[in-house]
Every structure is written in structure tokens, then in C-alpha cells.
mmCIF file of C-alpha atoms and ligand atoms in Angstrom:
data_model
loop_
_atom_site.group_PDB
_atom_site.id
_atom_site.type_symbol
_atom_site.label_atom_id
_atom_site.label_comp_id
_atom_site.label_asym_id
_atom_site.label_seq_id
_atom_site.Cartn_x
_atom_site.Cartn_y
_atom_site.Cartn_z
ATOM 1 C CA UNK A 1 43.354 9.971 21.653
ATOM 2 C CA UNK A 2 41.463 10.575 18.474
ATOM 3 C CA UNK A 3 42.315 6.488 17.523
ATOM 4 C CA UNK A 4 40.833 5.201 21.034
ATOM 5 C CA UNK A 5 37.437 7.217 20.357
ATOM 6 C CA UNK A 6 37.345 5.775 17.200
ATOM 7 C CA UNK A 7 37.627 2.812 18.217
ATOM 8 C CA UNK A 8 35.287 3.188 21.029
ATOM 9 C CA UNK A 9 32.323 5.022 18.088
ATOM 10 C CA UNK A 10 33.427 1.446 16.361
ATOM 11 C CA UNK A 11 32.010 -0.610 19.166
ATOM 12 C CA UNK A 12 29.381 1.679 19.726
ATOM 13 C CA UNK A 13 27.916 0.709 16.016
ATOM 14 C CA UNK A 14 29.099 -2.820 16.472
ATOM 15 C CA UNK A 15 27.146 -2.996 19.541
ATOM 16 C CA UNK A 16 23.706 -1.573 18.116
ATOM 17 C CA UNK A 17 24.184 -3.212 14.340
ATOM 18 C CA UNK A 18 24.300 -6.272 16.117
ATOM 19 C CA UNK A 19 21.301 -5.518 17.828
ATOM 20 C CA UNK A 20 19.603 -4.582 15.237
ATOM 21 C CA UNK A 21 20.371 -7.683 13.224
ATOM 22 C CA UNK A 22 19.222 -9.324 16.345
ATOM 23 C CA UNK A 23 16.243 -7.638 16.535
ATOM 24 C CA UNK A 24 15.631 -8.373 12.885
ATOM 25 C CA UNK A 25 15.980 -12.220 13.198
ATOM 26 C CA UNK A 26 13.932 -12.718 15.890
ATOM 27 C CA UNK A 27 10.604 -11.244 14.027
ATOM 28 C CA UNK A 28 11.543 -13.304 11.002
ATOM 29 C CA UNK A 29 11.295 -15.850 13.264
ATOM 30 C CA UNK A 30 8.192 -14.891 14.777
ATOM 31 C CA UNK A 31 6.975 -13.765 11.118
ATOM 32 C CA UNK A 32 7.207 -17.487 9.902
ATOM 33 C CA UNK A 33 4.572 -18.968 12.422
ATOM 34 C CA UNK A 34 2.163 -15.234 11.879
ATOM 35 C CA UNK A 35 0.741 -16.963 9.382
ATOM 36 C CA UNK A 36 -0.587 -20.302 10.416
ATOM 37 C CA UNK A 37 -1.041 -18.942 14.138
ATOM 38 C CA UNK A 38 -3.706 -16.504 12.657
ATOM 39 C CA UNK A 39 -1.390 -13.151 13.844
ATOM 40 C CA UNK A 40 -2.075 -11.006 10.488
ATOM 41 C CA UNK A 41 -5.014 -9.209 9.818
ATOM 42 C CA UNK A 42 -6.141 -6.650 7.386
ATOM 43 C CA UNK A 43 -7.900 -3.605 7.931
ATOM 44 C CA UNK A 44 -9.073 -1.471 4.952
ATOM 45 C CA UNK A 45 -9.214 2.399 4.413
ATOM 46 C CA UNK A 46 -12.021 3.545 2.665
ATOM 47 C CA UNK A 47 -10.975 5.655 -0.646
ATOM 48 C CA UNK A 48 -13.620 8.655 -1.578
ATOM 49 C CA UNK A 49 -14.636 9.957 -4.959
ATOM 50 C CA UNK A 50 -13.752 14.132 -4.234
ATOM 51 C CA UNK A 51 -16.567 14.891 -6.626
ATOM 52 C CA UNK A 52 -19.486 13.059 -5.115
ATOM 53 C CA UNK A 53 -18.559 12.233 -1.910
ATOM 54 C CA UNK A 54 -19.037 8.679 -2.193
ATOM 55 C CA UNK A 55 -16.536 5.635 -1.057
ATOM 56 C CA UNK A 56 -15.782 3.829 -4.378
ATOM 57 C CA UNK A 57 -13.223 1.351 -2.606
ATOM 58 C CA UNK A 58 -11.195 0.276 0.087
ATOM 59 C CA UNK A 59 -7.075 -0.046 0.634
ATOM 60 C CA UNK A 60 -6.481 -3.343 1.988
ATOM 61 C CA UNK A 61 -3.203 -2.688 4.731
ATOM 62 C CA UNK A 62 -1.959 -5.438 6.652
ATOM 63 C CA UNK A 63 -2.225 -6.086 10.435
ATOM 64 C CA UNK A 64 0.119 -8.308 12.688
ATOM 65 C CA UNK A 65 -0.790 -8.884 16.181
ATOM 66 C CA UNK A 66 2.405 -9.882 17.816
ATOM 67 C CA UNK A 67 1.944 -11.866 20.773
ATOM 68 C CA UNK A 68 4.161 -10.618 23.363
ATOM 69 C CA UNK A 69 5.151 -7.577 21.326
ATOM 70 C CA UNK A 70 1.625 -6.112 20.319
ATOM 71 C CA UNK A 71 0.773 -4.697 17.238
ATOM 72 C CA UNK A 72 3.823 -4.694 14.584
ATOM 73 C CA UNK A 73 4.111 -1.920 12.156
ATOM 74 C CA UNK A 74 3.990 -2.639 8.627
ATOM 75 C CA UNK A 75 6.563 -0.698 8.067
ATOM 76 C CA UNK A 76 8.937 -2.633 10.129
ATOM 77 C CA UNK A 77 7.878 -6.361 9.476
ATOM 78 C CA UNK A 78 7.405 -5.757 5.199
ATOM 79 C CA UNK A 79 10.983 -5.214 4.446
ATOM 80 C CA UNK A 80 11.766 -8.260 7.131
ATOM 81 C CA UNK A 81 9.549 -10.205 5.595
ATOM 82 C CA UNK A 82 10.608 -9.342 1.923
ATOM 83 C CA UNK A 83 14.186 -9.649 2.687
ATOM 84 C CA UNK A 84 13.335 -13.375 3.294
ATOM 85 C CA UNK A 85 11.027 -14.242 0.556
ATOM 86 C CA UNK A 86 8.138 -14.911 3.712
ATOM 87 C CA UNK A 87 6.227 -11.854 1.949
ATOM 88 C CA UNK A 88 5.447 -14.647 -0.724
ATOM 89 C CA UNK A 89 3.325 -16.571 1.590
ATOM 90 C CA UNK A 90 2.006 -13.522 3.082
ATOM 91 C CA UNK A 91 1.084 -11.683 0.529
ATOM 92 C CA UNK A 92 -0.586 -14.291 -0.647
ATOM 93 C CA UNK A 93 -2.300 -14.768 2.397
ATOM 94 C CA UNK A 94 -3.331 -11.148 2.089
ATOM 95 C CA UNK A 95 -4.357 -11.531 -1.997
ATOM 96 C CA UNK A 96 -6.621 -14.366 -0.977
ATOM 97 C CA UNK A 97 -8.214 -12.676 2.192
ATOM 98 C CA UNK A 98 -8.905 -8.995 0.545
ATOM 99 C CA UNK A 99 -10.412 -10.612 -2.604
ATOM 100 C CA UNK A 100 -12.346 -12.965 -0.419
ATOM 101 C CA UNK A 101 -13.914 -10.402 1.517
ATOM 102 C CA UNK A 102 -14.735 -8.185 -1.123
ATOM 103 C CA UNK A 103 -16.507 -10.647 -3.130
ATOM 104 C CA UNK A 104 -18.711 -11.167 0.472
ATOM 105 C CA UNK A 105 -19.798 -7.214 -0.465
ATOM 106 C CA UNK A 106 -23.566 -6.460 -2.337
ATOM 107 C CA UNK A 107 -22.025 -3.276 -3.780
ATOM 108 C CA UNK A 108 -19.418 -3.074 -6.192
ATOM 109 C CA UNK A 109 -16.693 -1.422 -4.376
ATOM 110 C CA UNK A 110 -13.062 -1.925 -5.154
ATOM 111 C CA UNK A 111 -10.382 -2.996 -3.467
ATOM 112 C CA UNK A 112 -6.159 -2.073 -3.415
ATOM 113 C CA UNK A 113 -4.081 -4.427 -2.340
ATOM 114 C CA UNK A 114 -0.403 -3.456 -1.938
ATOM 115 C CA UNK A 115 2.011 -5.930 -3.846
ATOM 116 C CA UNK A 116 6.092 -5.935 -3.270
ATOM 117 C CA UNK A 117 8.830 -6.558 -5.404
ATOM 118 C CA UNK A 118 9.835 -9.853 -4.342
ATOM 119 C CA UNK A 119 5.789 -10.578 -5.602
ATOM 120 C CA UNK A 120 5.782 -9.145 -9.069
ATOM 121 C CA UNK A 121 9.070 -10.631 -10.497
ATOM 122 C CA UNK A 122 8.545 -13.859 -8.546
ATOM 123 C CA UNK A 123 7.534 -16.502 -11.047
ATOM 124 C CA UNK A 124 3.914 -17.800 -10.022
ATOM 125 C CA UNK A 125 2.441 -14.410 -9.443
ATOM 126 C CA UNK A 126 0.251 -13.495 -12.511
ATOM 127 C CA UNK A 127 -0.880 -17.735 -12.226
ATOM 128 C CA UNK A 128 -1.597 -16.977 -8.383
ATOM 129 C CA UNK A 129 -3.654 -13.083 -8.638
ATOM 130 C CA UNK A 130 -5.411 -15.611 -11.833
ATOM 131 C CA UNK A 131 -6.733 -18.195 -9.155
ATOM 132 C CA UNK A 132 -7.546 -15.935 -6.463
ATOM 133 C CA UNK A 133 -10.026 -14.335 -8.719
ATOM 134 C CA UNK A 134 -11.530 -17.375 -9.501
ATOM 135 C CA UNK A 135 -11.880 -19.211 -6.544
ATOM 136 C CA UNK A 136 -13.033 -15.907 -4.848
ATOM 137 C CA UNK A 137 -15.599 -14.783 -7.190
ATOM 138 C CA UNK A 138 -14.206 -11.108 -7.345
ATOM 139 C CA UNK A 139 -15.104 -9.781 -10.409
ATOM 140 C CA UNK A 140 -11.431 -8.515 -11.708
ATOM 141 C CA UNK A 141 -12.185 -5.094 -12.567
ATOM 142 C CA UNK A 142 -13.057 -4.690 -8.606
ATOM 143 C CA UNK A 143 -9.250 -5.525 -7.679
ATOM 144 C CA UNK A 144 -6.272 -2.899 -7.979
ATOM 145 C CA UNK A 145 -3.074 -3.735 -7.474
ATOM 146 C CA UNK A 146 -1.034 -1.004 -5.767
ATOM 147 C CA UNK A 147 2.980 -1.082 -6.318
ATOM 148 C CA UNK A 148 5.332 1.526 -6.331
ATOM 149 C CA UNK A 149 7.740 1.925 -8.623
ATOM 150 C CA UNK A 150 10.753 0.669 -6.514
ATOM 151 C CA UNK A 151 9.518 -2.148 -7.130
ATOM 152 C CA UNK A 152 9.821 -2.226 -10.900
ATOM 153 C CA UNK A 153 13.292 -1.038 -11.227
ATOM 154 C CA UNK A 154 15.288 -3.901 -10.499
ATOM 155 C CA UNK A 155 13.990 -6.050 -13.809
ATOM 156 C CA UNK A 156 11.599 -3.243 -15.597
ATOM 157 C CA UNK A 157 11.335 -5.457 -18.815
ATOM 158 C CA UNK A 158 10.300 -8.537 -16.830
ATOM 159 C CA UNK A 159 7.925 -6.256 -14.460
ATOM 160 C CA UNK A 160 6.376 -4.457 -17.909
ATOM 161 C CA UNK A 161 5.565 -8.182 -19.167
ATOM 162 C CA UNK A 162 3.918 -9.039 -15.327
ATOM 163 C CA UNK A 163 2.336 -6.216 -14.926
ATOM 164 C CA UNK A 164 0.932 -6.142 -18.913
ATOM 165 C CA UNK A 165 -0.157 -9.610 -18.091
ATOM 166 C CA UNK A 166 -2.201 -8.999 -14.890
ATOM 167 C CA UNK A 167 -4.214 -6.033 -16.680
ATOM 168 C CA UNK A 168 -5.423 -8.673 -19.438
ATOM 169 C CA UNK A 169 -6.652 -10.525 -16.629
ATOM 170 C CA UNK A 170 -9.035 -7.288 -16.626
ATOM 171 C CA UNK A 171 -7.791 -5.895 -12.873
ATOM 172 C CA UNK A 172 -6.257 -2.126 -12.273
ATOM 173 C CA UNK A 173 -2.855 -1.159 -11.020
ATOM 174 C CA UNK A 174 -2.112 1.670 -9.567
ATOM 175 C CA UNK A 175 0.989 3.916 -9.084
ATOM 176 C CA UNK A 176 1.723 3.676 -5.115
ATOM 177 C CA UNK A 177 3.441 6.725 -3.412
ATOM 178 C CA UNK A 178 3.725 8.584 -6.036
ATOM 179 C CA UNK A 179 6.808 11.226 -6.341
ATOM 180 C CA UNK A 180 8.800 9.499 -3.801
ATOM 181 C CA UNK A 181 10.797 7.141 -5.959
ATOM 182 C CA UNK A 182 13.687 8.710 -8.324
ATOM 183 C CA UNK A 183 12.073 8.537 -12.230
ATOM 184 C CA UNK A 184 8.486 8.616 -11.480
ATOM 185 C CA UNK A 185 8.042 10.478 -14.647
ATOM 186 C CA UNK A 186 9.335 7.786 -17.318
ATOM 187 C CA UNK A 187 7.965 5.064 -14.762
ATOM 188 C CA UNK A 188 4.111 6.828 -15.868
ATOM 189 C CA UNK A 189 5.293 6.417 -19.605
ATOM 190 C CA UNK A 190 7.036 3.200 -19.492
ATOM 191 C CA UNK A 191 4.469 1.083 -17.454
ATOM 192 C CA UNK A 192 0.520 0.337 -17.873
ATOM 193 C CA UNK A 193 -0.598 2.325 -15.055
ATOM 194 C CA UNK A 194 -4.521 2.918 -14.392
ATOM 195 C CA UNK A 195 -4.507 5.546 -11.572
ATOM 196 C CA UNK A 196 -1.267 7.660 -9.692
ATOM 197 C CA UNK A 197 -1.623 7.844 -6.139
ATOM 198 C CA UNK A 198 0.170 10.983 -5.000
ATOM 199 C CA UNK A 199 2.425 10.485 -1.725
ATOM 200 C CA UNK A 200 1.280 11.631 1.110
ATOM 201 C CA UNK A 201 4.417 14.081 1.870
ATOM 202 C CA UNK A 202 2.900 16.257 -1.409
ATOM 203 C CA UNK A 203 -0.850 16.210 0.179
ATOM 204 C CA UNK A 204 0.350 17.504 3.550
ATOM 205 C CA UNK A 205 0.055 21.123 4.001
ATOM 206 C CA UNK A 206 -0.773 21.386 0.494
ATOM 207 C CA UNK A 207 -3.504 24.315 1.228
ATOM 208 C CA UNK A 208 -1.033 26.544 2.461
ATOM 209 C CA UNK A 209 2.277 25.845 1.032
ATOM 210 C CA UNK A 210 2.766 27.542 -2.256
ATOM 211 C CA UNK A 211 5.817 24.602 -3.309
ATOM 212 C CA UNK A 212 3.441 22.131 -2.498
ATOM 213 C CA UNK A 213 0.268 23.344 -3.942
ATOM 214 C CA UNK A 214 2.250 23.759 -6.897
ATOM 215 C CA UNK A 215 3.813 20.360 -7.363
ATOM 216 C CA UNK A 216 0.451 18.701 -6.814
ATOM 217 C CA UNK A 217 -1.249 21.070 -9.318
ATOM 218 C CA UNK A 218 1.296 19.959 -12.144
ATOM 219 C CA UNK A 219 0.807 16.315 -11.063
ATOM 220 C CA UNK A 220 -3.025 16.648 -11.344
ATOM 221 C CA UNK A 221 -2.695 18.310 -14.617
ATOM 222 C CA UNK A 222 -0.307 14.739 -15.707
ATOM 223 C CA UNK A 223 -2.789 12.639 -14.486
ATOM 224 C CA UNK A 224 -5.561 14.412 -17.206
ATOM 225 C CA UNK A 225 -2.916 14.522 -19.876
ATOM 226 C CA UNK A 226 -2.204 11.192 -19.677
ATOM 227 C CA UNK A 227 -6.286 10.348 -18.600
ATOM 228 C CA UNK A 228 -5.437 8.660 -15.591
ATOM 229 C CA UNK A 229 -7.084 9.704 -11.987
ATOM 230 C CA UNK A 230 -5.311 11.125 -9.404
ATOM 231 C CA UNK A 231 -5.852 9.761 -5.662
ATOM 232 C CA UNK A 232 -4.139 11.828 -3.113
ATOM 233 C CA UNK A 233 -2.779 9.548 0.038
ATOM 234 C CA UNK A 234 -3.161 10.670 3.751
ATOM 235 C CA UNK A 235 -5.418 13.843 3.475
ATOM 236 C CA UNK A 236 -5.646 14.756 7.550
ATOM 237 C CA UNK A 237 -7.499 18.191 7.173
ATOM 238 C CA UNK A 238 -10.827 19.395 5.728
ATOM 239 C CA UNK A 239 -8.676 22.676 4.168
ATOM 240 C CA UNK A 240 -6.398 19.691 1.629
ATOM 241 C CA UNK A 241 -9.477 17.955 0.980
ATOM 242 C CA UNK A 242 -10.709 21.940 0.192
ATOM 243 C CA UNK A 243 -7.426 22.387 -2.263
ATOM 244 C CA UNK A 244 -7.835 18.832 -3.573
ATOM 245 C CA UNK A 245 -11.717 19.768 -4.338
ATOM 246 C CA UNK A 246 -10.505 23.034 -5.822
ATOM 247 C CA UNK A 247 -7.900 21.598 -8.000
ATOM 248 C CA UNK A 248 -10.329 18.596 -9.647
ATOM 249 C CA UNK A 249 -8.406 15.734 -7.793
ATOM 250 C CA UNK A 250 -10.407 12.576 -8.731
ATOM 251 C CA UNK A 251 -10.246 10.387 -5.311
ATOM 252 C CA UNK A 252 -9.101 10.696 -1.606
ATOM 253 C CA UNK A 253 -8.096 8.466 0.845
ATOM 254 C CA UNK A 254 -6.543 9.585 4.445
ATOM 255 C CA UNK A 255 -8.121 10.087 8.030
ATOM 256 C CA UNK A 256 -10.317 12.877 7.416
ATOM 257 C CA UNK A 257 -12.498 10.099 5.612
ATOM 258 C CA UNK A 258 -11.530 7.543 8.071
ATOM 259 C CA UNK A 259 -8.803 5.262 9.581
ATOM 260 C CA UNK A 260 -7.473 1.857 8.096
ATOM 261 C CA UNK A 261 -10.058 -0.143 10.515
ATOM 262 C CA UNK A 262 -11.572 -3.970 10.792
ATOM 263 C CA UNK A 263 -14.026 -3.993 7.637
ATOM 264 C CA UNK A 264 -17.266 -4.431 10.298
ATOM 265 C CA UNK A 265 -16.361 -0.755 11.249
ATOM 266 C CA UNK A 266 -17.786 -0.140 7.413
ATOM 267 C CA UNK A 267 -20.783 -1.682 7.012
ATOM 268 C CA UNK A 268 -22.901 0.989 5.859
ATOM 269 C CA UNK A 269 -20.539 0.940 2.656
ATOM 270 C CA UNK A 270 -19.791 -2.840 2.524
ATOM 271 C CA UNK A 271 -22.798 -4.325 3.430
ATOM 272 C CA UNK A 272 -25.876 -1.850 4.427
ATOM 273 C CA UNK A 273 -27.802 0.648 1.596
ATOM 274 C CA UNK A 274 -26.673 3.233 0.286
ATOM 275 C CA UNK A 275 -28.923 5.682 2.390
ATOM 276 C CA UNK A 276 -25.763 5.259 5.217
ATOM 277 C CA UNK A 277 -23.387 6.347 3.446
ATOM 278 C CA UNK A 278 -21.576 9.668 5.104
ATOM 279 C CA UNK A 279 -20.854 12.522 2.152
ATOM 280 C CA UNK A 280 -18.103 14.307 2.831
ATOM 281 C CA UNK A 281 -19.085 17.327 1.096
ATOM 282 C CA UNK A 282 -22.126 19.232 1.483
HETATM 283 P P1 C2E B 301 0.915 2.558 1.649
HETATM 284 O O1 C2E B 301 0.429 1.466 0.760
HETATM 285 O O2 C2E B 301 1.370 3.815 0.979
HETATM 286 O O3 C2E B 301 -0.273 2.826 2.668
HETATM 287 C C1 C2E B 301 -0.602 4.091 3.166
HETATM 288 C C2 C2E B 301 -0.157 4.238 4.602
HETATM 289 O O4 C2E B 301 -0.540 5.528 5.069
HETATM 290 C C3 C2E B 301 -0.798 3.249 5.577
HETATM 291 O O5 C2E B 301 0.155 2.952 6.581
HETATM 292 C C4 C2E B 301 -1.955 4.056 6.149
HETATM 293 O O6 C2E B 301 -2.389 3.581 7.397
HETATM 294 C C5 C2E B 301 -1.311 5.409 6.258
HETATM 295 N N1 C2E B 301 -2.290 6.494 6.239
HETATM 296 C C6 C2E B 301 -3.508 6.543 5.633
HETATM 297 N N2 C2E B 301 -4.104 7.729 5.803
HETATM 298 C C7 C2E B 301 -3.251 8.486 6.538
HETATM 299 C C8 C2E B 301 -3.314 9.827 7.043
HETATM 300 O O7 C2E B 301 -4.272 10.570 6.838
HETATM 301 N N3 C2E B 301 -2.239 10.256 7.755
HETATM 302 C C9 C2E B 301 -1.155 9.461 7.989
HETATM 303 N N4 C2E B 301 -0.167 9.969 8.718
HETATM 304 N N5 C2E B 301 -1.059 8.193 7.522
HETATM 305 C C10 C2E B 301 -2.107 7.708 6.815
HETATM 306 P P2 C2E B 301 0.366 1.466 7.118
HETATM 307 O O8 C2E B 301 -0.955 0.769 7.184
HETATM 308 O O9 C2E B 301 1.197 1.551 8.351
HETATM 309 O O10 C2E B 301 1.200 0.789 5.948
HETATM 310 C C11 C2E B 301 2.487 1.232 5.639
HETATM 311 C C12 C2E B 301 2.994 0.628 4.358
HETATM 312 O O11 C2E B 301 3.180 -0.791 4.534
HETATM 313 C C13 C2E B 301 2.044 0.756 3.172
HETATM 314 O O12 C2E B 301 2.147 2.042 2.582
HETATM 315 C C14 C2E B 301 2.552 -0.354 2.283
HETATM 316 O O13 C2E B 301 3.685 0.085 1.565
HETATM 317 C C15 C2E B 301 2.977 -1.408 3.289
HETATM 318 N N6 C2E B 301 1.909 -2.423 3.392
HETATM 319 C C16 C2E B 301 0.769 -2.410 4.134
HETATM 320 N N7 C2E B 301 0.039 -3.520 3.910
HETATM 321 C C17 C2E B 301 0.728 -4.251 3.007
HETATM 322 C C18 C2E B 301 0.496 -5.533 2.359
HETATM 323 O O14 C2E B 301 -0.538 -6.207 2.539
HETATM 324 N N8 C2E B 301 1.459 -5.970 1.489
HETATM 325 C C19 C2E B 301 2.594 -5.244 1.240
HETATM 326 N N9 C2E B 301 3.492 -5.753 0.368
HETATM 327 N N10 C2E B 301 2.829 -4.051 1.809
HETATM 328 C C20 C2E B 301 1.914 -3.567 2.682
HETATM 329 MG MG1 MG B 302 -0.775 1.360 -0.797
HETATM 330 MG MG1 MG B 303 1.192 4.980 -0.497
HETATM 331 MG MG1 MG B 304 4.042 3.392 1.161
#
């Protein structure tokens, strides 16, 4: 008895993994033509300087309008599309367009663009973010480069030399979900980072959780021992931006401030004077 509903749990799996791997192929599919058939987009997220008020940049996050399916999270077409090596040409895709469109702004803002794994150990990368700056006009200081430290681990000697290499081209990188990966600790020591970015799982509830609020107080106090700002990821409420206020955090980027939207939904920041700009304290 116990042997046939085994077996029977086996099939079950066998069913749904092939699915699933199904599932999987047919978006890599689709992924391939997303491209050249004009399906991606970006949208950016403003990031806001806690002191001030002001925006100082925007998050660059990547958009794919599926045809028949809709709109395709990131989080479920980035590891397909990494898995295959198609983040190459998309990413680059999405290097090209973010720089592109900054450049376009009158005001200095800054811009994050999130980089994989398969990107930063693949061989033309440094050579690639090189051109892009060029040909775009960006002035590098304006670009950050946002990778978490997953995606260091596999080859941390050859990601030290990329990532060493892409700050003498004069842009930023910053620590990306912060917390979340196993050794983020040595990871601050061992690479050149410019800025953490604190996960959003420590900003959440972080007013009125006492584990919380203390974990993000010791990481603020890193990020001034080591003299590198502190941006805290998906801040919903006005009482975390409060706490994050409180506690000195340097930036903030989450809804409160605003949604990842189309960069025309911006123009006050991007493109208008500085007189439209919303403050988001008093
Ligand atoms: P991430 O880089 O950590 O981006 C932050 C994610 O949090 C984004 O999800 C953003 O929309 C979401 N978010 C921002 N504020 C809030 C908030 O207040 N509350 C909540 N609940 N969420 C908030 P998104 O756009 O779905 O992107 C998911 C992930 O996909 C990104 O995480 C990044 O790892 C990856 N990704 C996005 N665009 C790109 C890209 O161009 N290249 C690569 N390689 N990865 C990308
Ligand atoms: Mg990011
Ligand atoms: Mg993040
Ligand atoms: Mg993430």
C-alpha cells in the first residue's frame, strides 16, 4: 500500500516537473525573439536622498510584455534567461537603453542598473559597460551597477578583478539585496563596493519590530564604519521611512516614493526644473 502511493506521489512530481520544464522552455523560446520584437521595456524607480528629500537617481528594472501571456515577471524570466546565456543579449540591451536614456536627462541624476552573474564573469563585459558609456554620452560617475553577491561567489577572484576594473572606468557598484545572501559580511570587505542596499525583508516592519529595527541599526552603523551609504529597498510606509529618518539612513527607494514606472511618468525629475520636484519630508 505504502509502495503504490509512492509510486503514485512519484508521478505526481513527474507530472508537474515536466511541466514545469515545459513551461520553462517555452519562454526561452519566446525570450529569444523579446528582443528584436521590441517585448522588453524598462521602467525606473526613483531612489530619494532621506535627508533632503530629493530624487538623486533612478533603478532601471526590466519590463517584458509577453504577447499572449501579458506582462512577465522579472523574477520568473531572469533566471530563464540566465540559465541560457540570453541574459547576455539582454542585459545588454538593457545597459545600452538605461545609459541612453539617462544621458537624454538635463540633471545629473544617476542611474542602477541590475547586472547578473552570467554578465560579470562573462568575458566582454568590462569592454561592453566601456562602449556603452561612450557611445551614450553618460558621464560614468552617473551609472551604478547593482549586483548581489550571489553573483560573485562562483569565481570571487575573477569577479574582484571585473568589478576593480569597471570602477576605474569611474562608475559605482552597489551591494544589491543586501543580508540575503550567506557571507555578506566578508563580501563588504573583500569587494570594492560604493553603497549597500539593504533587502527589503530587513526594511519591512522595521518601525515596530524590535529584531528588525535592530539588525538594520547595526547595518547602518557598517555602512558609516566602512563610509559607504546605506539605501534601504522597498520602504511601503511613511512610519519605515520615519525609522529610516531617525536612524540617519542615507537613501530610499520603495513605493512610498513611487512605483518602478515608464520614465515619462518622471518628468519633473528627468526633464522639468527643479521647482516640481515632490519632498518627501516636510
Ligand atoms: P531588485 O534589483 O532587488 O529590485 C527591487 C525589486 O523590488 C523590484 O522588483 C521592484 O519593483 C520591487 N520593489 C520596489 N519597491 C518596492 C516596495 O516598496 N514594495 C515591494 N513589495 N516591492 C518593491 P522587480 O522589478 O519585479 O524586479 C525583481 C528582480 O528582478 C530585481 O530585484 C532584480 O534582481 C531582477 N531584475 C530586474 N531588472 C533586471 C535587469 O535589467 N537585469 C537583471 N539582471 N535583473 C533584473
Ligand atoms: Mg536592484
Ligand atoms: Mg534588491
Ligand atoms: Mg533582488
Amino acid at each position: 500500500r505504502a509502495k503504490s502511493d509512492g509510486r503514485g506521489t512519484y508521478r505526481f512530481f513527474e507530472a508537474r516537473m515536466g511541466a514545469e520544464v515545459r513551461e520553462r522552455r517555452l519562454l526561452e523560446h519566446d525570450l529569444r525573439h523579446a528582443v528584436a520584437r521590441r517585448e522588453l521595456e524598462l521602467v525606473y524607480q526613483p531612489q530619494t536622498e532621506i535627508g533632503s528629500g530629493e530624487v538623486i537617481g533612478f533603478e532601471a528594472l526590466l519590463r517584458w510584455r509577453h504577447p499572449e501571456r501579458g506582462h512577465v515577471s522579472p523574477a520568473v524570466f531572469v533566471p530563464i534567461a540566465e540559465e541560457s546565456d540570453l541574459i547576455l543579449q539582454i542585459g545588454e540591451w538593457v545597459l545600452r537603453e538605461a545609459c541612453r536614456e539617462a544621458a537624454s536627462w538635463p540633471r545629473p541624476l544617476s542611474v542602477a542598473v541590475n547586472v547578473s552573474a552570467v554578465q560579470i564573469h562573462g568575458p566582454r563585459f568590462v569592454g561592453l559597460v566601456h562602449e556603452v558609456l561612450l557611445q551614450s554620452g553618460l558621464a560614468p560617475h552617473r551609472l551604478e551597477v547593482e549586483v548581489t553577491e550571489t553573483a560573485l561567489i562562483s569565481d570571487p577572484n575573477r569577479a574582484l578583478l571585473t568589478l576593480r576594473q569597471l570602477r576605474a572606468l569611474g562608475l559605482r557598484i552597489a551591494m544589491d539585496d543586501f543580508g540575503t545572501g550567506y557571507s555578506s559580511l566578508s563580501n563588504l570587505r573583500s569587494f570594492p563596493f560604493d553603497k549597500i542596499k539593504i533587502d527589503s525583508s530587513f526594511v519591512r516592519s522595521v518601525d515596530s519590530n524590535e529584531q528588525t529595527a535592530a539588525i538594520m541599526r547595526s547595518v547602518l552603523g557598517l555602512g558609516r564604519g566602512l563610509g559607504l551609504p546605506v539605501l534601504a529597498e522597498g520602504v511601503e510606509t511613511a512610519a519605515e521611512l520615519g525609522f529610516l529618518a531617525a536612524e540617519r539612513c542615507h537613501a530610499a527607494q520603495g513605493y512610498l516614493m513611487g512605483r518602478p514606472s515608464p520614465i515619462g511618468h518622471f518628468s519633473t525629475h528627468t526633464h522639468g526644473s527643479s521647482a516640481g520636484a515632490e519632498k518627501i519630508r516636510a
